Short mmCIF file of C-alpha atoms in Angstrom, two decimals:
data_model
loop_
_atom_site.label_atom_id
_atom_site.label_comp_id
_atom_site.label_asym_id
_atom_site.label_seq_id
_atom_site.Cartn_x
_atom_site.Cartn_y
_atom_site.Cartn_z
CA UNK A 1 127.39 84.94 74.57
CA UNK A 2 125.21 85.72 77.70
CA UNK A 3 126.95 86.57 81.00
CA UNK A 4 125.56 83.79 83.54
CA UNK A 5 123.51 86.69 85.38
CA UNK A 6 121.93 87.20 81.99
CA UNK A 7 121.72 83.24 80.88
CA UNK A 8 117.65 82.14 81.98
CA UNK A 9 117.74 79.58 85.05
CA UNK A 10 116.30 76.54 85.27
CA UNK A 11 112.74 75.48 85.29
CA UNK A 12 110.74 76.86 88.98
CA UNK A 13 113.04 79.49 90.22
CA UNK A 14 112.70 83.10 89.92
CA UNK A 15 114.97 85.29 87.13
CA UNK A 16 117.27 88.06 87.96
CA UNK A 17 116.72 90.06 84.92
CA UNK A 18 115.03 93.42 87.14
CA UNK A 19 117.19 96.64 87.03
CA UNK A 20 117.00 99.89 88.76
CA UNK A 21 114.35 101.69 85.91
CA UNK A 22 112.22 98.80 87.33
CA UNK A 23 112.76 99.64 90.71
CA UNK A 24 112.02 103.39 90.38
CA UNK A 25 108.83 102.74 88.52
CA UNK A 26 107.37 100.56 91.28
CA UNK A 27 108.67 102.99 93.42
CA UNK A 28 106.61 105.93 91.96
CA UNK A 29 103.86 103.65 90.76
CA UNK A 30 102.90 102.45 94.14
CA UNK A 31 103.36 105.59 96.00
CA UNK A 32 101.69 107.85 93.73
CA UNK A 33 97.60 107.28 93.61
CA UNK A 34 94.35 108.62 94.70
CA UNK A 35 95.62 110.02 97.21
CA UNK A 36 97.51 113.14 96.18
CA UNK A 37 94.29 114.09 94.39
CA UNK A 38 92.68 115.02 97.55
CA UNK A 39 95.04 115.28 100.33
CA UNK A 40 96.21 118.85 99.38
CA UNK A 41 92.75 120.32 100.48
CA UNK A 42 92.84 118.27 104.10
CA UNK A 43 96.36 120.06 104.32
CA UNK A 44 95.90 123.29 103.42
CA UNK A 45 92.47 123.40 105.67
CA UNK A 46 94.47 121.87 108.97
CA UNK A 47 97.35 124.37 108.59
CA UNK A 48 95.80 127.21 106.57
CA UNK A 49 99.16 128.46 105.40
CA UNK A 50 101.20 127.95 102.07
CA UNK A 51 104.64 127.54 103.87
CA UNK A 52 103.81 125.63 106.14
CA UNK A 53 101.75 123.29 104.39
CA UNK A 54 104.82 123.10 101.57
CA UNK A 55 107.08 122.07 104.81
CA UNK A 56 104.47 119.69 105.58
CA UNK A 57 105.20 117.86 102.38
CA UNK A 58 108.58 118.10 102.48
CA UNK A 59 108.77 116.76 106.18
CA UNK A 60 106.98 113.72 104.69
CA UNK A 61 109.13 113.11 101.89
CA UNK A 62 112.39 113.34 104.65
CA UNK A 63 110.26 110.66 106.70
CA UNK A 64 110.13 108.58 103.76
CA UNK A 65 114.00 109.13 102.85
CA UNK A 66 114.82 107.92 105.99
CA UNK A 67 112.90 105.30 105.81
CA UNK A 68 113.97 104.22 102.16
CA UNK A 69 117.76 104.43 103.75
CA UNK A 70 117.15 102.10 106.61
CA UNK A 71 115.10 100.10 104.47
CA UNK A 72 118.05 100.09 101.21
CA UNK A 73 120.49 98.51 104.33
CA UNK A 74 118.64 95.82 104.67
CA UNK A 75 117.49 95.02 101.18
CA UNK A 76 121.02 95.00 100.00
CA UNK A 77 122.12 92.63 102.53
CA UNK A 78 119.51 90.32 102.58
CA UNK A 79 117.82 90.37 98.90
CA UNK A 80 115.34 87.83 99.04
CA UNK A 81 111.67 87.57 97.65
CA UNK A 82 108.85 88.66 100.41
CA UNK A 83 109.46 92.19 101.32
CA UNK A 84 109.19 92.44 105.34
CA UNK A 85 108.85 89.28 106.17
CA UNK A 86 112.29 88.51 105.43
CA UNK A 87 114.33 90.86 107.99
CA UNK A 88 111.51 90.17 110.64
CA UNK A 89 112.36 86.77 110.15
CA UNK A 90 116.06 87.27 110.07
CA UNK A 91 115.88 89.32 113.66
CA UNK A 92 113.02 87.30 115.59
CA UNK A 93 112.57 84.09 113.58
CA UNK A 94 109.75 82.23 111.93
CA UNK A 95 107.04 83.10 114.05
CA UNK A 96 107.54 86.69 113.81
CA UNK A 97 108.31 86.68 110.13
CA UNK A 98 105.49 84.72 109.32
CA UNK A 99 103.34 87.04 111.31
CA UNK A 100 104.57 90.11 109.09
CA UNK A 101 103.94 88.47 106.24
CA UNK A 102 100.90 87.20 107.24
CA UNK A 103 99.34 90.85 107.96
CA UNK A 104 101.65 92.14 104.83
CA UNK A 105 99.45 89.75 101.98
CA UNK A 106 96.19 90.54 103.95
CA UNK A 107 96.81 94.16 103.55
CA UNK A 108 97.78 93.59 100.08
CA UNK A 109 94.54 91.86 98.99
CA UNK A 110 92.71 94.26 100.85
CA UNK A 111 94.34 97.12 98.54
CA UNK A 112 94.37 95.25 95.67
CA UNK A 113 90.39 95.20 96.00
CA UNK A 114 89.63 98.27 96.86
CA UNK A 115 91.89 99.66 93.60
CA UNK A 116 89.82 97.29 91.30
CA UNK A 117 86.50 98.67 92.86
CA UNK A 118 87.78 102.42 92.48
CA UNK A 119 88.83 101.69 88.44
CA UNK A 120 85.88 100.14 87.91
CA UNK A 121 83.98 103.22 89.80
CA UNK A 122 85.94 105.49 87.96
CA UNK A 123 85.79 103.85 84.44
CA UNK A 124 81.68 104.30 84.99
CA UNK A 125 81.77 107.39 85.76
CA UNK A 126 83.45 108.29 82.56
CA UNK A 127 81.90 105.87 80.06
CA UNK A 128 78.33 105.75 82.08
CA UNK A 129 77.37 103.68 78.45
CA UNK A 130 78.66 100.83 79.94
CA UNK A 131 76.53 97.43 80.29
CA UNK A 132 78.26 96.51 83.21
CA UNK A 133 78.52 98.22 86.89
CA UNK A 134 81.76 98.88 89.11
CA UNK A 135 82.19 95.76 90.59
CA UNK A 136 82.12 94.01 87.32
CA UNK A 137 84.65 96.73 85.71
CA UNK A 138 86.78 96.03 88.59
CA UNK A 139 86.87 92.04 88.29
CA UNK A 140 87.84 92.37 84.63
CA UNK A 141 91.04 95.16 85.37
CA UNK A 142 91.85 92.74 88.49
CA UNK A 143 92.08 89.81 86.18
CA UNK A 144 93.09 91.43 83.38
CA UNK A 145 96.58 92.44 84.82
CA UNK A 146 96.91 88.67 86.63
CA UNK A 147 97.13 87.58 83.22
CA UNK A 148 99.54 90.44 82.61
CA UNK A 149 101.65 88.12 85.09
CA UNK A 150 101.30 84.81 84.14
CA UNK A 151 103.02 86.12 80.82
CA UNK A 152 106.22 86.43 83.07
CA UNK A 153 107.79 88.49 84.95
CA UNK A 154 109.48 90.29 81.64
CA UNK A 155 106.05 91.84 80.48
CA UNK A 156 105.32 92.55 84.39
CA UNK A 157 108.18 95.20 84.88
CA UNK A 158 107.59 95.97 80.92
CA UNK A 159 103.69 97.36 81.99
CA UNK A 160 104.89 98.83 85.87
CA UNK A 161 107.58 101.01 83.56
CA UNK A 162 105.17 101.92 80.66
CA UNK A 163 102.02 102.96 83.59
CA UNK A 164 104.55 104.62 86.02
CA UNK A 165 106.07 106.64 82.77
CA UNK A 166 102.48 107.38 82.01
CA UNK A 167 101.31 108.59 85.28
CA UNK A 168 104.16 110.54 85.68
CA UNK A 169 103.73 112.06 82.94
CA UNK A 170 99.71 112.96 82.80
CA UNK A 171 100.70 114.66 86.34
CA UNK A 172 103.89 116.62 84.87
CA UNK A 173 101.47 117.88 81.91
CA UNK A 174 98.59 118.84 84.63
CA UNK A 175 101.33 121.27 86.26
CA UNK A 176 102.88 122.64 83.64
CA UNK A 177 99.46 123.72 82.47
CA UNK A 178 98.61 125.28 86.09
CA UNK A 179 101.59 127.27 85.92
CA UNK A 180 101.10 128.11 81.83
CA UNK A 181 97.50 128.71 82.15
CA UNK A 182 97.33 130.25 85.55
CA UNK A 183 98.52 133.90 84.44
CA UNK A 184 95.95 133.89 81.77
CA UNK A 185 93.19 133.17 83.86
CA UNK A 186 94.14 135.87 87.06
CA UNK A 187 91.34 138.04 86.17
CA UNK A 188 88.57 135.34 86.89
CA UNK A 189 90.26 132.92 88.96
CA UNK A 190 92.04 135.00 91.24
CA UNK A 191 95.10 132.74 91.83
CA UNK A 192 97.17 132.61 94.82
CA UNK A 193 99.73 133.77 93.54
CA UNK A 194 98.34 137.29 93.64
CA UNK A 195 97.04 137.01 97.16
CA UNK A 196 97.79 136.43 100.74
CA UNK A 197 100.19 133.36 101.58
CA UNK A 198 97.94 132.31 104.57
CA UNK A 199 94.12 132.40 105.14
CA UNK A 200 92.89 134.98 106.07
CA UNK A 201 89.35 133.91 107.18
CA UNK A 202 91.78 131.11 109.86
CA UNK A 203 93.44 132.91 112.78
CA UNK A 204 97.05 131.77 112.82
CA UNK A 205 97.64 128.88 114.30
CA UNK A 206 99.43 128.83 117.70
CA UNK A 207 101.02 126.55 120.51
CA UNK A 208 98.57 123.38 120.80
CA UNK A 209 96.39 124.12 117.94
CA UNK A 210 99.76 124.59 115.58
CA UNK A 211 100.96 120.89 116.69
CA UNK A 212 97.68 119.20 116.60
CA UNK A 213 97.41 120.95 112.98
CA UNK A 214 100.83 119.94 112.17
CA UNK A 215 100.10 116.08 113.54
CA UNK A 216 97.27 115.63 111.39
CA UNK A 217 98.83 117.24 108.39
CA UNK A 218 101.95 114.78 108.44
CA UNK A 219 99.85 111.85 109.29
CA UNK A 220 97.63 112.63 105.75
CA UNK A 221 100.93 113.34 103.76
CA UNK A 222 102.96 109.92 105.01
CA UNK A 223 99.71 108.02 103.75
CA UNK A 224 100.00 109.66 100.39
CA UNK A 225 103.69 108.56 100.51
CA UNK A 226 103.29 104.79 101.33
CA UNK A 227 104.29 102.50 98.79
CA UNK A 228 108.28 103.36 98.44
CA UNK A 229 109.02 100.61 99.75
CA UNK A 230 107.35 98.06 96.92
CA UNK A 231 110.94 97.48 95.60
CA UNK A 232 112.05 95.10 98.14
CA UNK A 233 109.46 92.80 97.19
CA UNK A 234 111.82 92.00 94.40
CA UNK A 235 114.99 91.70 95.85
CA UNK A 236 116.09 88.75 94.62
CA UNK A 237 114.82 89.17 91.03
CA UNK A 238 117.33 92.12 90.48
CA UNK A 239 120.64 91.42 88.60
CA UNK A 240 122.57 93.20 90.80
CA UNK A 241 120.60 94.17 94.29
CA UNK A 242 123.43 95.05 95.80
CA UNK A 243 123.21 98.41 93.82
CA UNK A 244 119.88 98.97 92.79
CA UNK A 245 118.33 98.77 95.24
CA UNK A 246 119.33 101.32 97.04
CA UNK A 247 119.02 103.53 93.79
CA UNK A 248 115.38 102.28 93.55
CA UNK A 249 114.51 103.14 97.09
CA UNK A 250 116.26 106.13 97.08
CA UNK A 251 115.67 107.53 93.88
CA UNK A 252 111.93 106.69 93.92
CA UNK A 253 111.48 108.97 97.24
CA UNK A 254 113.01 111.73 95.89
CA UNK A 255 111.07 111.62 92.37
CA UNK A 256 107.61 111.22 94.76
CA UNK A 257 108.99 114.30 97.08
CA UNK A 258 109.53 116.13 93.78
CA UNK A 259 106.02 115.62 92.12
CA UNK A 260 104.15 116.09 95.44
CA UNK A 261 105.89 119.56 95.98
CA UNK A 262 105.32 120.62 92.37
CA UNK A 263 101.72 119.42 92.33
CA UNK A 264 101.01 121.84 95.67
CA UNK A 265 102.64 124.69 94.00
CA UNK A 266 101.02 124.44 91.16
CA UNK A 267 97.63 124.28 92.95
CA UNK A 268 98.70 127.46 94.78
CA UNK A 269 99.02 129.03 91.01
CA UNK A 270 95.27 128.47 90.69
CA UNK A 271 93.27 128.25 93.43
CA UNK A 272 93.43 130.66 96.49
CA UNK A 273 94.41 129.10 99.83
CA UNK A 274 90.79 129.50 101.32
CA UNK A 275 89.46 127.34 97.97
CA UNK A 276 91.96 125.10 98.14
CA UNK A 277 91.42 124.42 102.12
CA UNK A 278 87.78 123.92 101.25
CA UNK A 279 88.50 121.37 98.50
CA UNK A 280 87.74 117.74 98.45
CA UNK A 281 89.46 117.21 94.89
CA UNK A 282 91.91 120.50 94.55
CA UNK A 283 93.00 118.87 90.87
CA UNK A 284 89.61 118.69 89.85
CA UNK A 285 88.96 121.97 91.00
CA UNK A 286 92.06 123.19 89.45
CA UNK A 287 91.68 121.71 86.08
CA UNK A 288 87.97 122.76 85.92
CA UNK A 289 89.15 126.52 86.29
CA UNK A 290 91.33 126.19 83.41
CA UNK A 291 90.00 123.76 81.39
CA UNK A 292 85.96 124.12 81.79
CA UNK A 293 84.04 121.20 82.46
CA UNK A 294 86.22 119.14 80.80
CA UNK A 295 88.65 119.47 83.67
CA UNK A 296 86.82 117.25 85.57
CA UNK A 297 87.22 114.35 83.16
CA UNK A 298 90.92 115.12 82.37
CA UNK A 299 90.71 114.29 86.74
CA UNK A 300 88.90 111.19 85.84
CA UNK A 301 91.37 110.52 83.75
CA UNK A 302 94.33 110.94 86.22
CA UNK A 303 92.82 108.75 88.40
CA UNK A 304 92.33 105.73 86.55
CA UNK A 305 96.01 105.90 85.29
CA UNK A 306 96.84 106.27 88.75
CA UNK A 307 94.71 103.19 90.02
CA UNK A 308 95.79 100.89 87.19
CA UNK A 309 99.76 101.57 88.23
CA UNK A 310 99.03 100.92 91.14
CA UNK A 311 97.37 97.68 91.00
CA UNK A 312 99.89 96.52 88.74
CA UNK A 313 102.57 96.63 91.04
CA UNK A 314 100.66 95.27 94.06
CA UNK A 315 99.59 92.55 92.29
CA UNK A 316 103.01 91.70 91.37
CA UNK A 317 104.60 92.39 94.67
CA UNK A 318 102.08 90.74 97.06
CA UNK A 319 102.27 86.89 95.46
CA UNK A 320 106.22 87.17 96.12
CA UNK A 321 104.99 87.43 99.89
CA UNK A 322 103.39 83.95 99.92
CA UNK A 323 106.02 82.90 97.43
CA UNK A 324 108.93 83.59 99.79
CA UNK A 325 106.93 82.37 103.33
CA UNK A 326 106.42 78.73 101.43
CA UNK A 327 109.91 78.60 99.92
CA UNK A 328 111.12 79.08 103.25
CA UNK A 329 108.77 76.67 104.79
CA UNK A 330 106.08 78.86 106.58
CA UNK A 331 103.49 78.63 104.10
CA UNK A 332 102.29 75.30 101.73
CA UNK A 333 105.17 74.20 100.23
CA UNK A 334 103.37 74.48 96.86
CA UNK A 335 102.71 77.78 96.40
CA UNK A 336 107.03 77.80 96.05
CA UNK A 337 105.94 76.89 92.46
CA UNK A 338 107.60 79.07 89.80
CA UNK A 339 107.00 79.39 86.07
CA UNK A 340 109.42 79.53 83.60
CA UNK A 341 108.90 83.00 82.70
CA UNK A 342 109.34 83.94 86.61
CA UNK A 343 106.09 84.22 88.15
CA UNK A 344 104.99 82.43 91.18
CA UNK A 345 102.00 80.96 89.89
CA UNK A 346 99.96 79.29 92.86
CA UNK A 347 101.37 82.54 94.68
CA UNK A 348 99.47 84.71 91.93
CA UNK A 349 96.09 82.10 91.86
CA UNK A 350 95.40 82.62 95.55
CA UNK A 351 96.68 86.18 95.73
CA UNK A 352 93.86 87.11 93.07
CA UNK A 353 90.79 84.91 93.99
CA UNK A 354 91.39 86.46 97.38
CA UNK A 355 91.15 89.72 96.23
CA UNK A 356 88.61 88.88 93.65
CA UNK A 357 86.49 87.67 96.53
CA UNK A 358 86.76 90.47 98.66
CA UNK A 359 85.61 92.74 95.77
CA UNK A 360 82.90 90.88 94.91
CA UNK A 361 81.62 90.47 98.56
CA UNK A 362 82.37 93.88 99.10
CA UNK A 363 83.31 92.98 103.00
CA UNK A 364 86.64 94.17 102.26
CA UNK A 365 85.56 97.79 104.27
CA UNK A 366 86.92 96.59 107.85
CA UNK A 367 90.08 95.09 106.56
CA UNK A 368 91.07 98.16 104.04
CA UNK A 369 90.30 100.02 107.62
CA UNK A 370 93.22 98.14 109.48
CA UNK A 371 95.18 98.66 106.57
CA UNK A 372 96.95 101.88 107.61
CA UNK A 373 97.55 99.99 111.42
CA UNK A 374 99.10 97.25 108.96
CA UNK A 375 101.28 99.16 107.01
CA UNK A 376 102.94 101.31 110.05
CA UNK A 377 103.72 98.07 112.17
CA UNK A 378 105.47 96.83 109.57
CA UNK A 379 107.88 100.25 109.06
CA UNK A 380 107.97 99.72 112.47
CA UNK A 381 108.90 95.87 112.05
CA UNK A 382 111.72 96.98 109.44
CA UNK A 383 113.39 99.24 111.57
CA UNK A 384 113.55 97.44 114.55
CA UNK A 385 114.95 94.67 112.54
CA UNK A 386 117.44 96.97 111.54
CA UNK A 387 118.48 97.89 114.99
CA UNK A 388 118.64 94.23 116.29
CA UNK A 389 120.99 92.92 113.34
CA UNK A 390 123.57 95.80 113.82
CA UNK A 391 123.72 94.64 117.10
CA UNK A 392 123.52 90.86 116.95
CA UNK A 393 124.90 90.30 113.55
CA UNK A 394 127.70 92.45 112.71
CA UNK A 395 129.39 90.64 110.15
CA UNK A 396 126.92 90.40 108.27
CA UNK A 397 127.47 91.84 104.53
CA UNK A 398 125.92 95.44 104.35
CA UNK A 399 126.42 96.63 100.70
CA UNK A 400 124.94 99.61 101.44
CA UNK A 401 124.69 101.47 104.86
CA UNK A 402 122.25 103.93 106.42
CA UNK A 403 123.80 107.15 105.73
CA UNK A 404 122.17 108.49 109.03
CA UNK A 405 122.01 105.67 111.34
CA UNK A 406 121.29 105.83 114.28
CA UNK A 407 119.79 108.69 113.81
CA UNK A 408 117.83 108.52 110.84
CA UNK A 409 116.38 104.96 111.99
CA UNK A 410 115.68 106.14 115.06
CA UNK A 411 113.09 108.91 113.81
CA UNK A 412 111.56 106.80 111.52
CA UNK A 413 110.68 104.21 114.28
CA UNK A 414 109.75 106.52 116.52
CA UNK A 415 107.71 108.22 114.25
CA UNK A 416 106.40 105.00 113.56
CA UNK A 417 105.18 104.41 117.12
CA UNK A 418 103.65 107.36 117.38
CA UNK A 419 101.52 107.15 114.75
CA UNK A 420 100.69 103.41 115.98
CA UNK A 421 99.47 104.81 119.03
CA UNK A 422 97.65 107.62 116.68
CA UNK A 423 95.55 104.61 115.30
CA UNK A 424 94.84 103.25 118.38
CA UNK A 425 93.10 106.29 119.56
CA UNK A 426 91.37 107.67 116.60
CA UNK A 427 90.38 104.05 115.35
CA UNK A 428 90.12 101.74 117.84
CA UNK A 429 88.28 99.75 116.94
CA UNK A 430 90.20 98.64 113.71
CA UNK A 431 93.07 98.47 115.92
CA UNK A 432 92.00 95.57 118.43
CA UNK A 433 90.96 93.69 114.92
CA UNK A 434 93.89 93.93 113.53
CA UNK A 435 95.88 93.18 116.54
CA UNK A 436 93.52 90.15 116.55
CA UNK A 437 94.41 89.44 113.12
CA UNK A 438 97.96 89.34 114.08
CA UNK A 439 97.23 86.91 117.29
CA UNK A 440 96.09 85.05 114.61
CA UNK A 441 99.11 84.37 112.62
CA UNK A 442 100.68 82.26 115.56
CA UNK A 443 98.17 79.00 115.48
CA UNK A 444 97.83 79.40 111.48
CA UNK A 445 101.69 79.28 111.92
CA UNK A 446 101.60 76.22 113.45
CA UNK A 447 99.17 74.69 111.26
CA UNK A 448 101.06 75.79 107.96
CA UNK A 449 104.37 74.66 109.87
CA UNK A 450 102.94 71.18 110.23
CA UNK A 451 101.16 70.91 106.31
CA UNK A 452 105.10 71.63 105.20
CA UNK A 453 106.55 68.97 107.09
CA UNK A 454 104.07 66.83 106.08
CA UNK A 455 104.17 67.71 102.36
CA UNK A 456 108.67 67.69 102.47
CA UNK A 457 108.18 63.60 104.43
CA UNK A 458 106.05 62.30 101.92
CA UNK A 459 108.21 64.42 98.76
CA UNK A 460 111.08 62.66 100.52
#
């Protein structure tokens, strides 16, 4: 006989059925995309040295770590459905948490459609037979994998394990062939691994010019990290939260930390540091010295098991935003609605027309650019959350605590800051929008504040 976390609730609420595999694999699935396909070259070109570009991408994996551990506190002790919005809401109340949530969806859709149009770019580029262009490639994936969801949330974590396992996987085969095939291929590829461990066509890099380097370096590797967090979208969907959780946020950093560090050494097995400074797709250069010009479609390849990973689990996690702002009453009190099989269905309808329409308006371009702004504020959110519930609520249950706190926090939201800032000045015009975005979210408050009243008198 079931155990009652086992047993299936009743009709309109969410299940607890998730486990830690489920959080690691939305873990690795949303962190690892496109990204790590081309950010070795920007790395290696701003640093133009092996070690330190190595230290680079372990600094960013310790950012991350310390962010997963401040992040694990507060997942464990609050585990409810909406990711950010929850502990800005718990610290500052409905305004601000609505206002995190707000920006959190919009950033979501905005990713969501940009993934769709880069699968469906992708997917032409390899099969160029097609009838149909990117756009329409992209539609299909983007609905495709909403009807994934609507099957429950059962086959949802079923795909996010079976695409993270895969993408894992096609990466961990692409570097143990770098370092099998490397050797065999010294005498025309001249791999690093037989030359010089910095540039030598760079002068070293000294004082100002070694911290700007080192700035820009980090800020390229954090990107490349984002997405560790997608686990606390789920919260309250795991059977036990309390403990995996943690595991998921934890574990996930250190499997992305591992890959990331393994796919630069492996590069360095191949390519020399000047080619791989001068790179805009250091894989696809890679694979093309070993492989011919097949390597380039193997890439391909990479990429679209990447992308579809990815936009898996964002289309999963970002209805559970809207989901959790209109169960709490700051969103239509309608979109609370919950199948059977656990999905938030009016949550999942106008998370994908949203994103459908973006793609196929293609005006998505300004808000994908004040998605990085986005996504920083609300570390920064987290943390400070963090910070003002250690101090103002002290009792409350904290199944797991920051190993490193104050500490650890600390660097993260300072880090955090300073990247803020970072945006401001090398984008800012993207900034002031999104900071106007965000103004936003306080009369659409109201206004969604009001429709939920109305909609609970006339239930009642």
């Amino acid at each position: 006989m079931p155990s009652p976390s086992e047993s299936p609730p009743s009709q309109g609420s969410l299940l607890h059925i998730l486990g830690a595999s489920f959080g690691l694999a939305g873990a690795v699935g949303s962190s690892i995309g496109a990204g790590i396909l081309r950010t070795p070259g920007l790395v290696a070109a701003q640093l133009g040295s092996a070690p330190l570009m190595l230290l680079v991408w372990l600094g960013g994996g310790i950012y991350s770590l310390f962010g997963a551990l401040a992040v694990a506190e507060l997942a464990a002790a609050l585990p409810s459905a909406g990711g950010w919005y929850v502990y800005a809401r718990r610290a500052a109340g409905d305004q601000a948490g609505f206002s995190v949530g707000w920006i959190d969806w919009l950033g979501q859709c905005a990713g969501l459609a940009w993934v769709a149009v880069t699968i469906g770019e992708y997917s032409a580029a390899l099969l160029p037979w097609l009838p149909v262009g990117s756009k329409a490639i992209g539609l299909v994936v983007l609905l495709t994998f909403a009807l994934v969801q609507l099957l429950g949330l059962a086959a949802g974590s079923l795909s996010q394990k079976l695409l993270s396992l895969a993408k894992a996987g096609a990466f961990l085969i692409l570097i143990a062939a770098c370092f099998w095939f490397a050797p065999h291929a010294a005498s025309s590829a001249a791999p690093a691994a037989t030359g010089p461990l910095t540039d030598p066509t760079l002068p070293p890099l000294q004082g100002r010019a070694l911290a700007v380097g080192l700035v820009f370096a980090l800020q390229a590797v954090i990107t490349t990290y984002d997405g560790w967090h997608s686990p606390i979208y789920f919260a309250e969907e795991f059977s036990d939260p309390a403990a995996a959780l943690p595991r998921s946020l934890v574990g996930g950093v250190l499997a992305v930390t591992g890959l990331y560090l393994l796919v630069n050494l492996a590069l360095l097995q191949v390519l020399s540091l000047p080619e791989l400074a001068g790179s805009r797709l250091p894989l696809a250069d890679a694979a093309r010295l070993l492989f011919g010009g097949g390597g380039a479609q193997l890439i391909t390849v990479l990429a679209l098991i990447s992308c579809l990973g990815l936009i898996n689990a964002v289309i999963m996690a970002a209805p559970r935003v809207l989901y959790g702002l209109a169960r709490d009453g700051l969103f239509l009190n309608a979109v609370a609605g919950v199948s059977s099989a656990g999905t938030p269905l009016f949550a999942l309808g106008i998370t994908t027309l949203t994103a459908a329409a973006l793609l196929l308006v293609g005006d998505f371009a300004i808000l994908l650019g004040m998605a990085a702004f986005f996504y920083v504020l609300l570390y920064a959110t987290g943390i400070a959350a963090l910070f003002v519930l250690r101090w103002r609520d002290p009792e409350l249950a904290r199944p797991f605590r920051d190993w490193g706190y104050p500490f650890t926090a600390a660097t993260v939201g300072i880090t955090s800051l300073a990247f803020l800032v970072g945006e401001v000045v090398s984008d800012t015009r993207n900034s002031l929008l999104a900071v106007g975005l965000i103004l936003l979210s306080w009369p659409l408050h109201q206004v969604f504040r009001r429709l939920s009243l109305r909609s609970a008198e006339c239930i009642s």
